[in-house]
Structures are given as structure tokens and as C-alpha cells.
Coordinates of C-alpha atoms in Angstrom, one line a residue:
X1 CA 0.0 0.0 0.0
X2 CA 1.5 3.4 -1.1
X3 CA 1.3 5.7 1.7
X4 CA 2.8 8.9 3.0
X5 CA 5.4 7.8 5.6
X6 CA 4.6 8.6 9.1
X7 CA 6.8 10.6 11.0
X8 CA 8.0 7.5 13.0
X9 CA 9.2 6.1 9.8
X10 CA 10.7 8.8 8.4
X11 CA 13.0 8.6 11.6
X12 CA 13.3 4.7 10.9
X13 CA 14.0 5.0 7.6
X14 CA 17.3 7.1 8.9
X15 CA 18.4 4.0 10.5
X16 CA 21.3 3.2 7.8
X17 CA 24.2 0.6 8.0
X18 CA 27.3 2.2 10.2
X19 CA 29.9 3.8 8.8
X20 CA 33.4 3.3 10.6
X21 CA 34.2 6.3 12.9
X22 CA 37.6 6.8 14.5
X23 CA 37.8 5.7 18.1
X24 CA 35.0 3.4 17.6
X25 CA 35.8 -0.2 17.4
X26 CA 32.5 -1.4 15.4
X27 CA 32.4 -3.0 12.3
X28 CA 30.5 -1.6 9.4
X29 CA 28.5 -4.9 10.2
X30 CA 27.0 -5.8 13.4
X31 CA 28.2 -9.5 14.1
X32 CA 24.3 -11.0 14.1
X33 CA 25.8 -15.0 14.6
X34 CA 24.0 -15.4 17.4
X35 CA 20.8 -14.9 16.0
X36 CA 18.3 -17.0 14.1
X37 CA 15.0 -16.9 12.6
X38 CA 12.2 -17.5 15.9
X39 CA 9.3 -17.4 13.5
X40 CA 9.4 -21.1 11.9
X41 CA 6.4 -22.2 13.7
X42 CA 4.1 -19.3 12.0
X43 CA 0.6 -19.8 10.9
X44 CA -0.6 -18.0 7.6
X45 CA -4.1 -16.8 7.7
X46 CA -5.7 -19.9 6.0
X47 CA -8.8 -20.4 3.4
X48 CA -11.1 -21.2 6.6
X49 CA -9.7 -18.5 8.5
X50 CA -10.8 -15.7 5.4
X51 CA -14.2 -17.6 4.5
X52 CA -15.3 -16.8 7.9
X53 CA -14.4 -13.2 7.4
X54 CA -16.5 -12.4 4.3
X55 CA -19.2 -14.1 6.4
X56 CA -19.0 -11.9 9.2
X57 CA -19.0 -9.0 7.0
X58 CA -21.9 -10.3 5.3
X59 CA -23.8 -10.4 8.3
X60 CA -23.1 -7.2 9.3
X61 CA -23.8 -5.9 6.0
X62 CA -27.3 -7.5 6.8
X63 CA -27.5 -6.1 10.2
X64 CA -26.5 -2.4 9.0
X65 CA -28.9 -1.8 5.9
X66 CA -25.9 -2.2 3.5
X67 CA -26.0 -4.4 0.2
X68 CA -21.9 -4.2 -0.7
X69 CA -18.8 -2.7 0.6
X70 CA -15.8 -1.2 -1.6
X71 CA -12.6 -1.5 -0.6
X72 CA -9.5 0.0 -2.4
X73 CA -5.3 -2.0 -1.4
X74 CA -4.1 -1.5 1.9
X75 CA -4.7 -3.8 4.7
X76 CA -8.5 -4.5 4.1
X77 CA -8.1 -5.9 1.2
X78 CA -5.7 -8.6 2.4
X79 CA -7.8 -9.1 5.3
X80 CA -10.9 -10.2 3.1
X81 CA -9.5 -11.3 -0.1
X82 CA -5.1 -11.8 0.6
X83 CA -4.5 -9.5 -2.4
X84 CA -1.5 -7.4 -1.9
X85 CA -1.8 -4.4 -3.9
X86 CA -0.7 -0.9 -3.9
X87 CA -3.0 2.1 -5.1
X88 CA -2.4 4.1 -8.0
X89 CA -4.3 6.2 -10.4
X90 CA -5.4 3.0 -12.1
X91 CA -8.2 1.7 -9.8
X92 CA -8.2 -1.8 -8.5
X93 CA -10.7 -2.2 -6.3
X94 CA -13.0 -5.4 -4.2
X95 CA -16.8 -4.8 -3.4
X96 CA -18.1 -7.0 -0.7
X97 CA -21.8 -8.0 -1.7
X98 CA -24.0 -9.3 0.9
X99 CA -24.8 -12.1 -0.5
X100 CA -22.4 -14.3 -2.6
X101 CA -18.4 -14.1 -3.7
X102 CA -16.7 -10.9 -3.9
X103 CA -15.7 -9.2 -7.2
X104 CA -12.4 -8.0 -7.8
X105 CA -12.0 -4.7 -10.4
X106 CA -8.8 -4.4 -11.7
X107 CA -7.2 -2.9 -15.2
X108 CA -7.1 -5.7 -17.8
X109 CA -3.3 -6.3 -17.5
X110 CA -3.1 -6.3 -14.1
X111 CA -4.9 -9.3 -13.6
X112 CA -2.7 -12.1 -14.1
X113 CA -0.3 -10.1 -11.0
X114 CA -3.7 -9.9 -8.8
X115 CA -4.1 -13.6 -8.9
X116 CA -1.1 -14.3 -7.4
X117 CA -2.1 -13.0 -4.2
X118 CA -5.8 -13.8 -4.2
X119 CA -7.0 -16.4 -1.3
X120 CA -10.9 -16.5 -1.5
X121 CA -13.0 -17.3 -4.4
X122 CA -14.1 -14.1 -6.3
X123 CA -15.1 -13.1 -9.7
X124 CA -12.6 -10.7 -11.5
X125 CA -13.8 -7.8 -13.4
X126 CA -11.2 -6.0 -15.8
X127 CA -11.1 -2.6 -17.1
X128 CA -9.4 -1.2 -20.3
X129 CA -7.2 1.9 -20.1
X130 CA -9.7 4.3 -21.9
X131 CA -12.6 2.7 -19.8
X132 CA -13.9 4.0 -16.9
X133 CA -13.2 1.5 -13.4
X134 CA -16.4 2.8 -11.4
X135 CA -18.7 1.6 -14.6
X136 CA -17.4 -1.4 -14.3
X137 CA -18.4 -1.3 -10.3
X138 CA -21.6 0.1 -10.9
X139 CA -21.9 -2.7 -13.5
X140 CA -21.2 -5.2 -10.6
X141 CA -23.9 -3.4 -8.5
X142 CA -26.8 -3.4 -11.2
X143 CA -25.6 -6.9 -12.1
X144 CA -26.4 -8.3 -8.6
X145 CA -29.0 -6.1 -8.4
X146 CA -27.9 -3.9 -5.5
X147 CA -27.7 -0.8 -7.0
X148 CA -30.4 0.7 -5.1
X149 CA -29.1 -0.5 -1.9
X150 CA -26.5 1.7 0.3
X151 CA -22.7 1.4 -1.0
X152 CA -20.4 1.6 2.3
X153 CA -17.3 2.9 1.3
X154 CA -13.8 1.8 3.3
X155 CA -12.7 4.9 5.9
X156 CA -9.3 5.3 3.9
X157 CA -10.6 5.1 0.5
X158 CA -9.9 8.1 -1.9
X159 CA -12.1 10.3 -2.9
X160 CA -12.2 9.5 -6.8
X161 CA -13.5 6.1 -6.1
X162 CA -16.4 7.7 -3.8
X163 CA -17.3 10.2 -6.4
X164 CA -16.4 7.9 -9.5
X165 CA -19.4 5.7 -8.1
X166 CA -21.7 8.2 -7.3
X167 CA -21.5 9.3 -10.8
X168 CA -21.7 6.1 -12.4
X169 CA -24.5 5.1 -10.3
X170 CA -26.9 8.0 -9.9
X171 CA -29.1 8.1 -6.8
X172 CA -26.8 5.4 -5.1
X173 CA -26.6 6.3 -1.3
X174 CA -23.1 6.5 0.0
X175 CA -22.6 5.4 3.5
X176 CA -19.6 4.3 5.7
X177 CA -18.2 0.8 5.8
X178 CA -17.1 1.5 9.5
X179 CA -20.3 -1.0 10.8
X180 CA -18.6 -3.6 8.8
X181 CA -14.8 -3.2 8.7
X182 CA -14.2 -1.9 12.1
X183 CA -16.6 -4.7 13.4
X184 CA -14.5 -7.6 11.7
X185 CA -11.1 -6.1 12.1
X186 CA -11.7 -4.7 15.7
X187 CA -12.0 -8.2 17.0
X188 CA -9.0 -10.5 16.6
X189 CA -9.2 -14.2 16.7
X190 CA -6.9 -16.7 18.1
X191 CA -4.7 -17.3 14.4
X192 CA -4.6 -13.7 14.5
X193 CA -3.3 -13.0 18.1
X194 CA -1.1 -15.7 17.8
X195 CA 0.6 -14.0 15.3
X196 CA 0.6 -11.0 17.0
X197 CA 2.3 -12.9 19.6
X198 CA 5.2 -13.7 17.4
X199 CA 5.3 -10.4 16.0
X200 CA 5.8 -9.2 20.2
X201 CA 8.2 -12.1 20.6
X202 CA 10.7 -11.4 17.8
X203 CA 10.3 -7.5 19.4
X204 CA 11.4 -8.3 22.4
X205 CA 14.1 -10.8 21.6
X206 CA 16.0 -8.2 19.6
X207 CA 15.6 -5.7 22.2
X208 CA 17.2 -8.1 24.4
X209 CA 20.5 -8.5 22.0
X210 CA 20.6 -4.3 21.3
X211 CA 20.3 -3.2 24.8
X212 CA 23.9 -4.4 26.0
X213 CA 25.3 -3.4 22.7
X214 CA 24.3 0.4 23.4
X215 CA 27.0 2.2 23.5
X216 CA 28.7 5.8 24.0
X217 CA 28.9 8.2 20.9
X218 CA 25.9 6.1 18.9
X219 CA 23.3 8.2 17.2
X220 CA 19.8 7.5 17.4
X221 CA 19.8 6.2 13.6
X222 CA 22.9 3.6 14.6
X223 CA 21.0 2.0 17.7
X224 CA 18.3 1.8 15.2
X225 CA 20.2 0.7 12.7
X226 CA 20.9 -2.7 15.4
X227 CA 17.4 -3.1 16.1
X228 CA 16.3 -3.2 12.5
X229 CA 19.3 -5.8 11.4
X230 CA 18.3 -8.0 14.6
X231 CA 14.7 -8.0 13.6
X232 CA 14.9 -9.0 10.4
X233 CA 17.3 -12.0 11.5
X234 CA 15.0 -13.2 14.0
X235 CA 12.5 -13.4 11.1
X236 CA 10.4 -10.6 11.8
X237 CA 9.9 -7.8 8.9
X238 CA 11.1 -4.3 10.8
X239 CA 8.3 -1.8 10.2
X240 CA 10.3 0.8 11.9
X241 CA 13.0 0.8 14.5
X242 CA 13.0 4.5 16.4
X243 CA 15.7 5.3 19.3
X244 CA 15.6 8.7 20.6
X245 CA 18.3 10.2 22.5
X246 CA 18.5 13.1 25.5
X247 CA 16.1 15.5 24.9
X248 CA 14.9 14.1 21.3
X249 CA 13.3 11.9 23.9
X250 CA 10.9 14.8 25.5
X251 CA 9.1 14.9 21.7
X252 CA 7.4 11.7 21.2
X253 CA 8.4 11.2 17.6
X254 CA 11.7 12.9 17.9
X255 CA 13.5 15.7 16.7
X256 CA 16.0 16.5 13.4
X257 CA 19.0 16.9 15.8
X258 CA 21.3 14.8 16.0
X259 CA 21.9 13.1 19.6
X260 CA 24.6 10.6 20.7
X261 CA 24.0 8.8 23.9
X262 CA 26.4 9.8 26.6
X263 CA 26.1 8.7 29.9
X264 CA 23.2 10.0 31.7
X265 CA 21.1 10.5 28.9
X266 CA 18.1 9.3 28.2
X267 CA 17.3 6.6 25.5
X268 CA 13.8 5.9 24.3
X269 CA 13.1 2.8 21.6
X270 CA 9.8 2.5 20.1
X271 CA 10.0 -0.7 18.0
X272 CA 7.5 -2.9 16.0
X273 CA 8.1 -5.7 13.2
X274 CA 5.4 -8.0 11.2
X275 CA 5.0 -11.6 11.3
X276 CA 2.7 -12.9 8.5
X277 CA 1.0 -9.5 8.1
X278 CA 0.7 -8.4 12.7
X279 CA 2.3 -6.4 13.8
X280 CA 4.0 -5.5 17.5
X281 CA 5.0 -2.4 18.8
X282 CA 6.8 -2.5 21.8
X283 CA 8.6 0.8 23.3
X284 CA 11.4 0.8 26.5
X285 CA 13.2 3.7 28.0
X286 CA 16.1 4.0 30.0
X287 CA 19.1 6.2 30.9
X288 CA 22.5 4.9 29.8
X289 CA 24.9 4.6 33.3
X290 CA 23.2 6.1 36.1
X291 CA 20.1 7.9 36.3
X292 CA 19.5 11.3 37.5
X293 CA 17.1 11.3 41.0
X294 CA 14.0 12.9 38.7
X295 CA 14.7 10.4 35.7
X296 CA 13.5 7.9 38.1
X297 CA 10.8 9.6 39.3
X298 CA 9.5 9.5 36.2
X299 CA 10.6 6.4 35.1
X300 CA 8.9 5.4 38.0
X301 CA 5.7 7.0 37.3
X302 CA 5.2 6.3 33.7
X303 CA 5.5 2.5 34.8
X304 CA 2.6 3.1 37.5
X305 CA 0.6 4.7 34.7
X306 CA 1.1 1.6 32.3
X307 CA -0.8 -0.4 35.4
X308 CA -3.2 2.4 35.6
X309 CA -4.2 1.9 32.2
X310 CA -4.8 -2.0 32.3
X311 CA -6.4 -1.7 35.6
X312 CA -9.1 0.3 34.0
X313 CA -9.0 -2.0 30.6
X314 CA -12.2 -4.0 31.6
X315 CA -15.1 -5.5 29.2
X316 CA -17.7 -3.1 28.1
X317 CA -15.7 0.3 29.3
X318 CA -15.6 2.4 27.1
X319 CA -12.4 3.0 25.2
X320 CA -11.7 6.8 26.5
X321 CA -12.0 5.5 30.2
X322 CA -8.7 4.0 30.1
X323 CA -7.6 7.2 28.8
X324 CA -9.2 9.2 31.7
X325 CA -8.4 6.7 34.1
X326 CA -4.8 7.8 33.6
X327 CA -4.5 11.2 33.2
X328 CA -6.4 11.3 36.7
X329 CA -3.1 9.5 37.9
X330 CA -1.0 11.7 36.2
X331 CA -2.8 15.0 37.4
X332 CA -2.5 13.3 40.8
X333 CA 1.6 13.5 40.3
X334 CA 1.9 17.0 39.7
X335 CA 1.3 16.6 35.2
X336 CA -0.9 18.1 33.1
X337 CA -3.5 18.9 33.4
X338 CA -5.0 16.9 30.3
X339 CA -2.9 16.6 27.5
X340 CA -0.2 19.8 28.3
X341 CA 3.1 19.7 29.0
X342 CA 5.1 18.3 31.3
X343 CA 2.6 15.5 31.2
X344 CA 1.3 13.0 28.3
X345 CA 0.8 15.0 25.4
X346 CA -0.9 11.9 23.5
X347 CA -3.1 9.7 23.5
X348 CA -3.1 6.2 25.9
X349 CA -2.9 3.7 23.5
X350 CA -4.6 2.8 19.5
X351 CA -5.5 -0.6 17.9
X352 CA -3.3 -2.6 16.6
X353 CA -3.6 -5.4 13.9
X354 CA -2.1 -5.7 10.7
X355 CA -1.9 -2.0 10.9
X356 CA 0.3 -1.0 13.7
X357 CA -2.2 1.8 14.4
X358 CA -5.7 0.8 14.1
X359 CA -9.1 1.8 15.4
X360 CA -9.8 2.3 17.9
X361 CA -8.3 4.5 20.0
X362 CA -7.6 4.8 24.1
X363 CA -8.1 8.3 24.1
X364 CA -11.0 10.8 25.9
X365 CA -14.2 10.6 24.2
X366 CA -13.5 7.6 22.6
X367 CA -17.0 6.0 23.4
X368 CA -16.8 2.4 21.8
X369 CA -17.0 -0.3 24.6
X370 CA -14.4 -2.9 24.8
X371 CA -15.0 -6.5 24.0
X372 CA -13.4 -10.0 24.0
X373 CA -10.3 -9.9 20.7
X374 CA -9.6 -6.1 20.9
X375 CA -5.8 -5.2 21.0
X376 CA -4.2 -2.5 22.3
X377 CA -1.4 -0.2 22.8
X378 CA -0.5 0.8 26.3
X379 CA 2.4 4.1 26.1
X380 CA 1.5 6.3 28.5
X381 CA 4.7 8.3 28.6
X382 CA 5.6 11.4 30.3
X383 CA 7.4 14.2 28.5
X384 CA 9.6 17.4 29.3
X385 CA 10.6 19.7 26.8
X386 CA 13.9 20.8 27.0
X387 CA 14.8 18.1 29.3
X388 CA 13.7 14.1 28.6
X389 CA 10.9 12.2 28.2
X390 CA 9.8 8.4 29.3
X391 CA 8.0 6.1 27.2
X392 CA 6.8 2.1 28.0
X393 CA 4.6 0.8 26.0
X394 CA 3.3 -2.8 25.5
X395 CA 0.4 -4.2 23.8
X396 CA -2.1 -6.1 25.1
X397 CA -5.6 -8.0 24.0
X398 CA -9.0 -8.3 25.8
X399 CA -10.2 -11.7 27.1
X400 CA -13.4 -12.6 28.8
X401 CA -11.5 -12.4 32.2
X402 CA -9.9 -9.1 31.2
X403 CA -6.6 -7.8 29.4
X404 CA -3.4 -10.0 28.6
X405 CA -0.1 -8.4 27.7
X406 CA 1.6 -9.6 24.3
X407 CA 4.8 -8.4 26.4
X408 CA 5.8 -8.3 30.0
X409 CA 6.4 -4.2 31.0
X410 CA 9.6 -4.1 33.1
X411 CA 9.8 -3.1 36.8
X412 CA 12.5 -1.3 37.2
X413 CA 14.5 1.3 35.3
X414 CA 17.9 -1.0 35.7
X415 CA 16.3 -3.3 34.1
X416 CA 14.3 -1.3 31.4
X417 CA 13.9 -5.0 28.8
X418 CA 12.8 -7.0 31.4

């Protein structure tokens, strides 16, 4: 899926293979032998797995009034169908009826390449270059006779597609596919989380090999540089591999400047690699040698507010409670109030799936309730401009009996990995 890089990538992307520096006795090459590939036992999402995905959407396409969905690449697609795609100005696209296989709309000589990828049954539908793609949708519609039923459109869908169909289809009602999407991909199933799992486990496992490798006169972009090489040995694809040093630590997604770590400084990683499509996301903090009397305050604190958080991570609260629940804390400790600075300037925690950010979000307001299969993000860090900031995060999913942690938060800032 082409997207815009996020900020946290941009920085990851920074993370380049070391160049030799006088004084500094590393290799160009960071010596990985003692690493290998954790993710051997790895379950693809199979046929059964995706059949009983269209089925729930069907259902909820029922429940919600709707008679087909229209998805463009990105993660949705693959969740439904296994095409990986990327969007372009040439439209490929799936609608979801309610009843029956999918359709696939795709330009004529794309198709051989988009059934390579495709896991489900589904028709196909080409396009020639001087044809219009949203004819041949509206075709579909008409053809299944659902083109006077409601269209939901995918949340991240451009806006060609949405008006493309709305003029090849007079008088067709546009509406969200947010009922149906969000109410499949919000709720994870056991394949899914155990993937999710691995993701978490390859994580932590390189964390565990870069920490004691961390050393004076390293940039932010060479510590990541570690985390990304360990990653991928361990079998997991990095998705991005952020260390922030000293006061590029007090700005959550860092700064331009350049930072080495020095001793008493702080160094904040926010990592996350795919297994099979899931992702992890897993951030630690600590100060390299000893830390400063109000580092561990903080440190301290930030920990507490992790708990905090899960404490309040029960079924059928709503999402933004977590988020309140913790900036009570906070406020409690001299932060804040709400969302200024010093104090947590973002949200609790989002979703995470195949997407590392995904609806919804721990944040105030956020009304959805919780349920059984949700995953989340817990970071509740603590910033101070100018100075450092603090930043633990681990994921974890809702059960029946309440939430589970993909990974175990440490306890104390001399041991920040756990």
C-alpha cells in the first residue's frame, strides 16, 4: 500500500548501516551469529480462516442496511480477499456484496499479477485503459441487483473512487463501511493474536540483544540501525526501529538533531516488526549509566501509569475511560492537566492489527466499549521539553476475564527490557 510515511518512519528510515568512525571499534556490520530466525512455527491466515471473514461482514452488512462494501489496497483488502496491492491512479478495487463471492475490479493487465495473491473465491472484473473503473463497479452493482441499496465505502478510500461511483450510479446512497470493517477487524481471533504474539516475541528478543550493545557516541539512527538488522534475523519484517536520544526523547516522535548517547542520557526505543502480516509495537526507555534522582521519578511514574491503564482496561468500558483513568493519575503527580506539557501529550494507546495503528483508540471521548479480541497499545509516557521524556509501551488483548499483555512491561529502570 502506497502511503505517505509517518513521522515515526521517516525517523526509521534514517536507521542506515554504520559507517566506521575513529575511536569506535565497530564493524560496518554488526556480528548477528548469534541470532536466528524464531518465527518457523508461523501460521498464515488460511482459506477457513478468510471464509469466515467475508461471512461476518456479510452479516453485518445485513445487520446495517448495507448491500456491498468497496474496498481500495491497503490492509482491508488482504484481510478479506489476501491481495497485496498498492493504489495508484489506475483503480483496483473489491466490493463485498452481501450475498455471494466478492468481485475483484482491476485494469485488464493487471490481472494475471492480482491472482497471485488472491485467497478467496471471487469473480474478476477488468477494465481497459480508456474505460472507466467505477462503470465497471456500478456494472457489478446493477448486475447483482444492488444498486439501489447503500454502498459503504472503506474509511481510507480516496475520494475519486467515492465520487467515481456516485456518478456512475446515480441516486446510489453513499454510506460508511465503518459497521462492517471496524466490526470484523476490531475483534481479533486466536490465528490472529497468535501472530501478533510472534510479532511481540521477535520484538522483544531483539531488544534483548541491542540493549547491551548500546553504547557511548551512537546516534539514534545507529541504535536503530541494530534493532532493525536483529529484527529481520530473528524473522520478523522491521516496520520501523525509532531510538531517541537526551532531549529528542521529550518529543514523542523525535526531533532533526542529532543526539549521541552519553552517559546519563536518556534513550527511548519505540520498536515494531510484522510476522505474517501483525504487527507488535513495543517501546522501552532508559538512561545509559546512572540515572538522575527525577529520571526515576518519572521512570517510576510512567510505569505506574502503564498499570493504571490496564487496571481500568475491563469489558464493556468504554475505550476513553482507560484514557481518563490515567490522566487522573498523572494529574494526581503533579502533570498536566490533560494533554499539556510536562505530562502525556498523546493519546493512551490505539489498535493494533495488521496495521500498527488501528481503530480504535484509548483516548477521551473515545465511546466504543471494549469487547473479548480487541488489542491494544499501552504508552503512557511522560514528556519534558527541553529536558527528557519516558515512554513504555506494550500491547495487550481483551479476554473474557480481562486484558493479557503480548509483552511483560519491566519493573525497574535497571532493568528497562525486562
Amino acid at each position: 500500500m502506497q502511503t505517505p510515511l509517518s513521522r515515526r518512519a521517516m525517523i526509521a528510515a534514517a536507521a542506515l548501516p554504520f559507517l566506521v568512525r575513529p575511536g569506535l571499534l565497530r564493524a560496518a556490520e554488526p556480528d548477528l551469529s548469534g541470532l536466528s530466525d524464531i518465527t518457523g512455527g508461523a501460521v498464515p491466515i488460511g482459506p477457513e480462516e478468510r471464509a469466515g471473514r467475508l461471512a461476518r461482514a456479510q452479516g453485518l452488512m445485513k445487520a446495517n442496511g448495507i448491500g456491498a462494501i468497496l474496498i481500495e489496497p491497503g490492509s482491508t483488502m488482504v484481510y478479506f480477499t489476501g491481495v497485496q496491492w498498492w493504489r495508484s491512479e489506475r483503480l483496483t478495487a473489491v466490493i463485498i456484496p452481501v450475498e455471494g463471492q466478492p468481485c475483484i475490479v482491476t485494469p485488464y493487465f493487471e490481472e494475471p499479477s492480482v491472482r497471485e495473491t488472491l485467497a478467496v473465491p471471487a469473480e474478476i472484473r477488468v477494465w481497459q485503459e480508456d474505460r472507466n473503473p467505477l462503470a465497471v463497479v456500478a456494472g457489478f452493482l446493477r448486475d447483482r441487483k444492488l444498486a439501489g441499496r447503500p454502498v459503504g465505502i472503506e474509511e481510507t478510500a480516496r475520494f475519486f473512487a467515492f465520487d467515481g461511483l456516485q456518478q456512475a450510479l446515480p441516486g446510489v446512497r453513499l454510506v460508511s463501511a465503518n459497521p462492517v470493517v471496524r466490526g470484523c477487524r476490531m475483534v481479533k481471533t486466536a490465528p490472529e493474536i497468535a501472530l501478533m504474539q510472534l510479532a511481540t516475541d521477535v520484538t522483544m528478543a531483539a531488544y534483548r540483544w541491542v540493549y547491551p550493545r548500546v553504547e557511548v557516541g551512537m546516534t539514534g539512527a545507529e541504535v536503530g540501525a541494530l534493532m532493525t538488522a536483529a529484527t529481520r534475523k530473528l524473522g520478523g519484517s522491521p516496520e520501523f526501529s525509532m531510538a531517541l536520544i537526551g532531549e529528542a526523547s521529550a518529543y514523542p516522535h523525535g526531533s532533526k538533531q542529532v543526539h549521541r548517547v552519553a552517559d546519563g542520557q536518556v534513550v527511548l526505543m519505540d520498536c515494531g516488526c510484522t510476522v505474517e502480516g501483525y504487527q507488535s509495537d513495543v517501546s522501552r526507555s532508559w538512561v545509559h549509566g546512572a540515572p538522575s534522582a527525577e529520571q526515576r521519578k518519572v521512570w517510576d511514574t510512567v510505569a505506574k501509569g502503564q498499570q493504571v491503564a490496564l487496571s481500568a482496561a475491563r469489558i464493556g468500558a468504554p475505550a476513553g475511560s482507560i484514557d481518563d483513568a490515567v490522566r487522573r493519575f498523572y494529574e494526581s503527580q503533579g502533570y498536566g492537566p490533560g494533554y499539556r506539557l510536562p505530562g502525556l501529550s498523546h493519546r493512551t494507546g490505539h489498535g493494533i492489527g495488521m496495521d500498527g495503528h488501528e481503530p480504535v483508540n484509548l483516548v477521551r471521548g473515545e465511546a466504543t466499549p471494549l469487547a473479548t479480541g480487541m488489542c491494544f497499545s499501552d504508552e503512557p509516557g511522560l514528556y519534558l521539553p527541553g529536558k527528557f521524556g519516558i515512554r513504555i509501551e506494550d500491547c495487550f488483548h481483551m479476554t473474557a476475564s480481562g486484558p493479557v499483555w503480548f509483552s511483560t512491561p519491566p519493573r525497574r529502570i535497571e532493568a528497562p527490557i525486562g
